[in-house]
């Protein structure tokens, strides 16, 4: 097994990614950093996700590629539906003008995610090249939006990447309280129905942990995506029946 390195490989467009075991370790200044450069073509993104790698960089930086160890994941069986969220979700489900949609406003969802102000981050990592790249990935059938609608208004949502039954969460936004959590609950219900075991959350945050996410060794995470990414593609549509997997649990 290759040992982690203190230097950072530079990728030319089309280059293969380094072995993830060469990513910077937990004691480094950027744990999980694997490489810089390369490109954001659909093929590169698919190769990255299939190898447990994702892009994340800020304005003025080159493309940066990451594979942290451990990996933050939400095992869908462990999703925490707290009492207040259960009440909000129950009201949402019973209100005629409230609904969840999949893939009807992907560009709008990712654009809203790019505008979210996040603690400790001076700007967004969802820069225009990233937005364009994931819109292309969506057109190719591998990036999806989960949308919370109230009437004609998109009030929250998230977007993710899927390879077979490997699902990789990317970002969320909300314009009214709990709208992004409702979208996540819908994704969990969908995943439970479709036999998807976990949703990749990439980085550890207190918010994700409060919803049931926990760290997993990278080796175990990689075994999971190798096993599940070759499964038949999921049918990305939402039916209210999926709420039974959440509210009756």
Coordinates of C-alpha atoms in Angstrom, one line a residue:
X1 CA 0.0 0.0 0.0
X2 CA 1.4 3.4 -0.9
X3 CA 2.4 5.6 2.0
X4 CA 0.9 9.1 2.4
X5 CA 3.1 11.8 0.9
X6 CA 3.7 15.4 2.0
X7 CA 3.9 16.6 -1.6
X8 CA 0.8 17.2 -3.8
X9 CA 0.6 15.5 -7.2
X10 CA -0.3 17.8 -10.1
X11 CA -2.8 16.4 -12.6
X12 CA -3.0 17.4 -16.3
X13 CA -6.4 17.2 -17.9
X14 CA -7.3 13.5 -18.4
X15 CA -4.7 12.2 -16.0
X16 CA -5.7 9.3 -13.7
X17 CA -6.1 10.0 -10.0
X18 CA -3.4 8.9 -7.5
X19 CA -4.1 6.0 -5.1
X20 CA -6.3 7.4 -2.4
X21 CA -4.0 6.0 0.2
X22 CA -1.5 8.7 -0.7
X23 CA -3.9 11.4 0.4
X24 CA -2.6 13.7 3.2
X25 CA -3.1 12.2 6.7
X26 CA -5.0 13.5 9.7
X27 CA -2.0 15.4 11.1
X28 CA -1.5 17.4 8.0
X29 CA -2.7 20.9 7.3
X30 CA -5.3 19.6 4.9
X31 CA -6.4 16.1 5.9
X32 CA -7.7 14.1 2.9
X33 CA -6.1 16.3 0.2
X34 CA -5.1 14.0 -2.7
X35 CA -4.1 16.0 -5.8
X36 CA -4.5 19.3 -7.6
X37 CA -5.2 20.2 -11.2
X38 CA -7.0 18.0 -13.7
X39 CA -10.3 18.9 -15.1
X40 CA -14.0 18.8 -14.3
X41 CA -15.3 16.9 -17.3
X42 CA -18.1 14.4 -16.7
X43 CA -15.6 11.5 -17.2
X44 CA -13.2 12.9 -14.6
X45 CA -16.0 13.4 -12.1
X46 CA -17.3 9.9 -12.6
X47 CA -13.8 8.4 -12.2
X48 CA -13.4 10.5 -9.1
X49 CA -16.6 9.4 -7.4
X50 CA -16.1 5.8 -8.4
X51 CA -12.7 6.0 -6.5
X52 CA -14.0 7.7 -3.4
X53 CA -12.7 11.1 -4.5
X54 CA -14.5 14.5 -4.8
X55 CA -13.5 18.0 -5.9
X56 CA -13.5 20.9 -3.4
X57 CA -11.7 24.2 -3.9
X58 CA -12.2 28.0 -3.4
X59 CA -11.9 31.0 -5.6
X60 CA -8.3 31.5 -6.8
X61 CA -7.3 27.9 -6.1
X62 CA -6.6 25.1 -8.7
X63 CA -9.0 22.2 -8.8
X64 CA -8.3 20.3 -5.5
X65 CA -9.3 16.6 -5.1
X66 CA -10.0 15.0 -1.7
X67 CA -10.4 11.5 -0.2
X68 CA -10.6 11.9 3.6
X69 CA -10.1 9.1 6.1
X70 CA -12.4 8.6 8.0
X71 CA -15.3 9.4 5.8
X72 CA -18.5 11.0 7.1
X73 CA -21.5 9.0 6.0
X74 CA -25.2 8.7 6.9
X75 CA -26.3 5.1 7.1
X76 CA -30.0 5.6 6.2
X77 CA -31.1 3.2 8.9
X78 CA -29.6 5.6 11.4
X79 CA -31.2 8.8 10.3
X80 CA -32.4 10.8 13.3
X81 CA -35.9 12.2 12.9
X82 CA -36.1 14.4 16.0
X83 CA -39.4 15.3 17.5
X84 CA -39.6 18.9 16.2
X85 CA -38.6 17.7 12.7
X86 CA -41.2 14.9 12.8
X87 CA -43.9 17.5 13.6
X88 CA -42.7 19.8 10.7
X89 CA -42.6 16.9 8.3
X90 CA -46.0 15.6 9.3
X91 CA -47.5 19.0 8.6
X92 CA -45.6 19.2 5.3
X93 CA -46.9 15.8 4.2
X94 CA -50.5 16.7 5.1
X95 CA -50.5 20.1 3.3
X96 CA -51.8 19.9 -0.3
X97 CA -49.5 22.6 -1.7
X98 CA -46.3 21.1 -0.2
X99 CA -44.4 18.4 -2.2
X100 CA -41.1 16.9 -2.9
X101 CA -39.8 16.7 -6.5
X102 CA -36.8 15.1 -8.0
X103 CA -34.8 16.6 -10.9
X104 CA -37.2 19.3 -12.0
X105 CA -35.0 22.3 -11.1
X106 CA -31.4 21.0 -10.8
X107 CA -29.8 24.2 -12.0
X108 CA -31.8 26.3 -9.6
X109 CA -31.0 24.0 -6.6
X110 CA -27.2 24.1 -7.2
X111 CA -27.3 27.8 -7.8
X112 CA -29.1 28.3 -4.5
X113 CA -26.6 26.0 -2.7
X114 CA -23.8 28.2 -4.2
X115 CA -25.2 31.3 -2.4
X116 CA -25.4 29.7 1.1
X117 CA -23.2 31.5 3.7
X118 CA -21.4 28.9 5.7
X119 CA -19.6 29.4 9.1
X120 CA -15.8 29.6 8.8
X121 CA -15.9 29.9 5.0
X122 CA -15.4 33.4 3.4
X123 CA -16.9 32.4 0.1
X124 CA -18.4 29.4 -1.7
X125 CA -16.7 26.3 -3.1
X126 CA -19.6 25.9 -5.6
X127 CA -18.0 28.2 -8.1
X128 CA -19.3 28.8 -11.7
X129 CA -17.0 26.0 -13.1
X130 CA -18.4 23.6 -10.5
X131 CA -22.0 24.6 -11.3
X132 CA -21.4 24.0 -15.0
X133 CA -19.7 20.7 -14.4
X134 CA -22.5 19.3 -12.2
X135 CA -25.2 20.5 -14.6
X136 CA -23.4 18.5 -17.3
X137 CA -23.2 15.6 -14.8
X138 CA -27.0 16.0 -14.3
X139 CA -27.6 15.9 -18.0
X140 CA -25.6 12.7 -18.1
X141 CA -28.0 11.2 -15.5
X142 CA -25.6 11.0 -12.6
X143 CA -26.4 14.2 -10.6
X144 CA -29.8 14.7 -9.0
X145 CA -31.7 17.3 -7.1
X146 CA -34.2 16.7 -4.3
X147 CA -36.5 19.7 -4.1
X148 CA -38.8 21.0 -1.4
X149 CA -41.7 22.9 -3.0
X150 CA -44.5 25.0 -1.4
X151 CA -46.9 25.9 -4.1
X152 CA -44.9 27.3 -7.0
X153 CA -42.0 28.2 -4.8
X154 CA -38.8 26.2 -4.4
X155 CA -38.0 26.7 -0.7
X156 CA -35.2 24.2 -0.1
X157 CA -33.4 21.2 -1.4
X158 CA -30.1 19.4 -2.0
X159 CA -28.2 17.8 -4.8
X160 CA -26.2 14.6 -5.0
X161 CA -24.4 12.2 -7.2
X162 CA -25.4 8.6 -7.8
X163 CA -23.5 5.7 -9.3
X164 CA -25.8 2.6 -9.1
X165 CA -26.7 2.4 -5.5
X166 CA -23.8 4.6 -4.4
X167 CA -25.2 8.0 -3.4
X168 CA -22.9 11.0 -2.6
X169 CA -24.5 14.0 -1.0
X170 CA -23.1 17.4 -2.0
X171 CA -24.8 20.5 -0.6
X172 CA -28.1 21.7 0.7
X173 CA -30.0 25.1 0.9
X174 CA -33.0 26.4 2.7
X175 CA -35.1 29.5 2.4
X176 CA -37.6 28.6 5.1
X177 CA -36.9 26.7 8.4
X178 CA -36.3 22.9 7.9
X179 CA -36.8 22.9 4.1
X180 CA -33.4 21.3 3.5
X181 CA -34.0 18.8 6.3
X182 CA -37.3 17.8 4.7
X183 CA -35.4 17.3 1.4
X184 CA -32.8 15.1 3.2
X185 CA -35.6 13.1 4.9
X186 CA -37.2 12.6 1.5
X187 CA -33.8 11.3 0.1
X188 CA -33.5 8.9 3.1
X189 CA -37.0 7.6 2.5
X190 CA -36.2 7.1 -1.2
X191 CA -33.0 5.4 -0.3
X192 CA -34.6 3.0 2.2
X193 CA -37.2 2.0 -0.4
X194 CA -34.6 1.5 -3.1
X195 CA -32.2 -0.5 -0.9
X196 CA -29.5 2.2 -0.7
X197 CA -27.5 1.7 2.5
X198 CA -25.8 4.9 3.0
X199 CA -25.3 8.5 1.8
X200 CA -21.8 9.9 1.6
X201 CA -21.5 13.2 3.5
X202 CA -17.8 13.7 2.8
X203 CA -16.8 15.9 5.8
X204 CA -17.6 15.7 9.5
X205 CA -19.9 18.5 10.8
X206 CA -22.0 18.8 13.9
X207 CA -25.1 19.4 11.9
X208 CA -24.7 16.1 10.0
X209 CA -23.9 14.3 13.2
X210 CA -27.1 15.5 14.8
X211 CA -29.0 13.9 11.9
X212 CA -27.4 10.5 12.5
X213 CA -24.3 10.7 10.3
X214 CA -21.0 9.2 11.6
X215 CA -17.5 8.6 10.5
X216 CA -16.5 5.4 8.7
X217 CA -13.0 4.2 7.8
X218 CA -12.1 5.1 4.2
X219 CA -11.3 1.4 3.5
X220 CA -14.8 0.4 4.5
X221 CA -16.4 3.2 2.6
X222 CA -14.4 2.2 -0.6
X223 CA -15.5 -1.4 -0.2
X224 CA -19.1 -0.2 0.0
X225 CA -18.9 1.9 -3.2
X226 CA -17.1 -0.8 -5.1
X227 CA -19.9 -3.2 -4.2
X228 CA -22.8 -0.8 -5.0
X229 CA -21.8 1.4 -7.9
X230 CA -22.3 -1.4 -10.4
X231 CA -25.9 -1.9 -9.4
X232 CA -28.7 -0.9 -11.8
X233 CA -29.3 2.9 -11.8
X234 CA -32.0 4.1 -9.4
X235 CA -35.3 5.4 -10.7
X236 CA -35.1 9.0 -9.6
X237 CA -38.7 9.9 -8.9
X238 CA -40.4 10.6 -5.6
X239 CA -43.8 9.2 -4.5
X240 CA -45.5 10.1 -1.2
X241 CA -45.4 6.4 -0.2
X242 CA -41.7 6.9 0.6
X243 CA -42.7 9.0 3.6
X244 CA -43.8 5.7 5.2
X245 CA -40.2 4.7 5.5
X246 CA -39.6 7.9 7.6
X247 CA -42.7 8.6 9.6
X248 CA -43.6 5.0 10.5
X249 CA -40.0 4.2 11.6

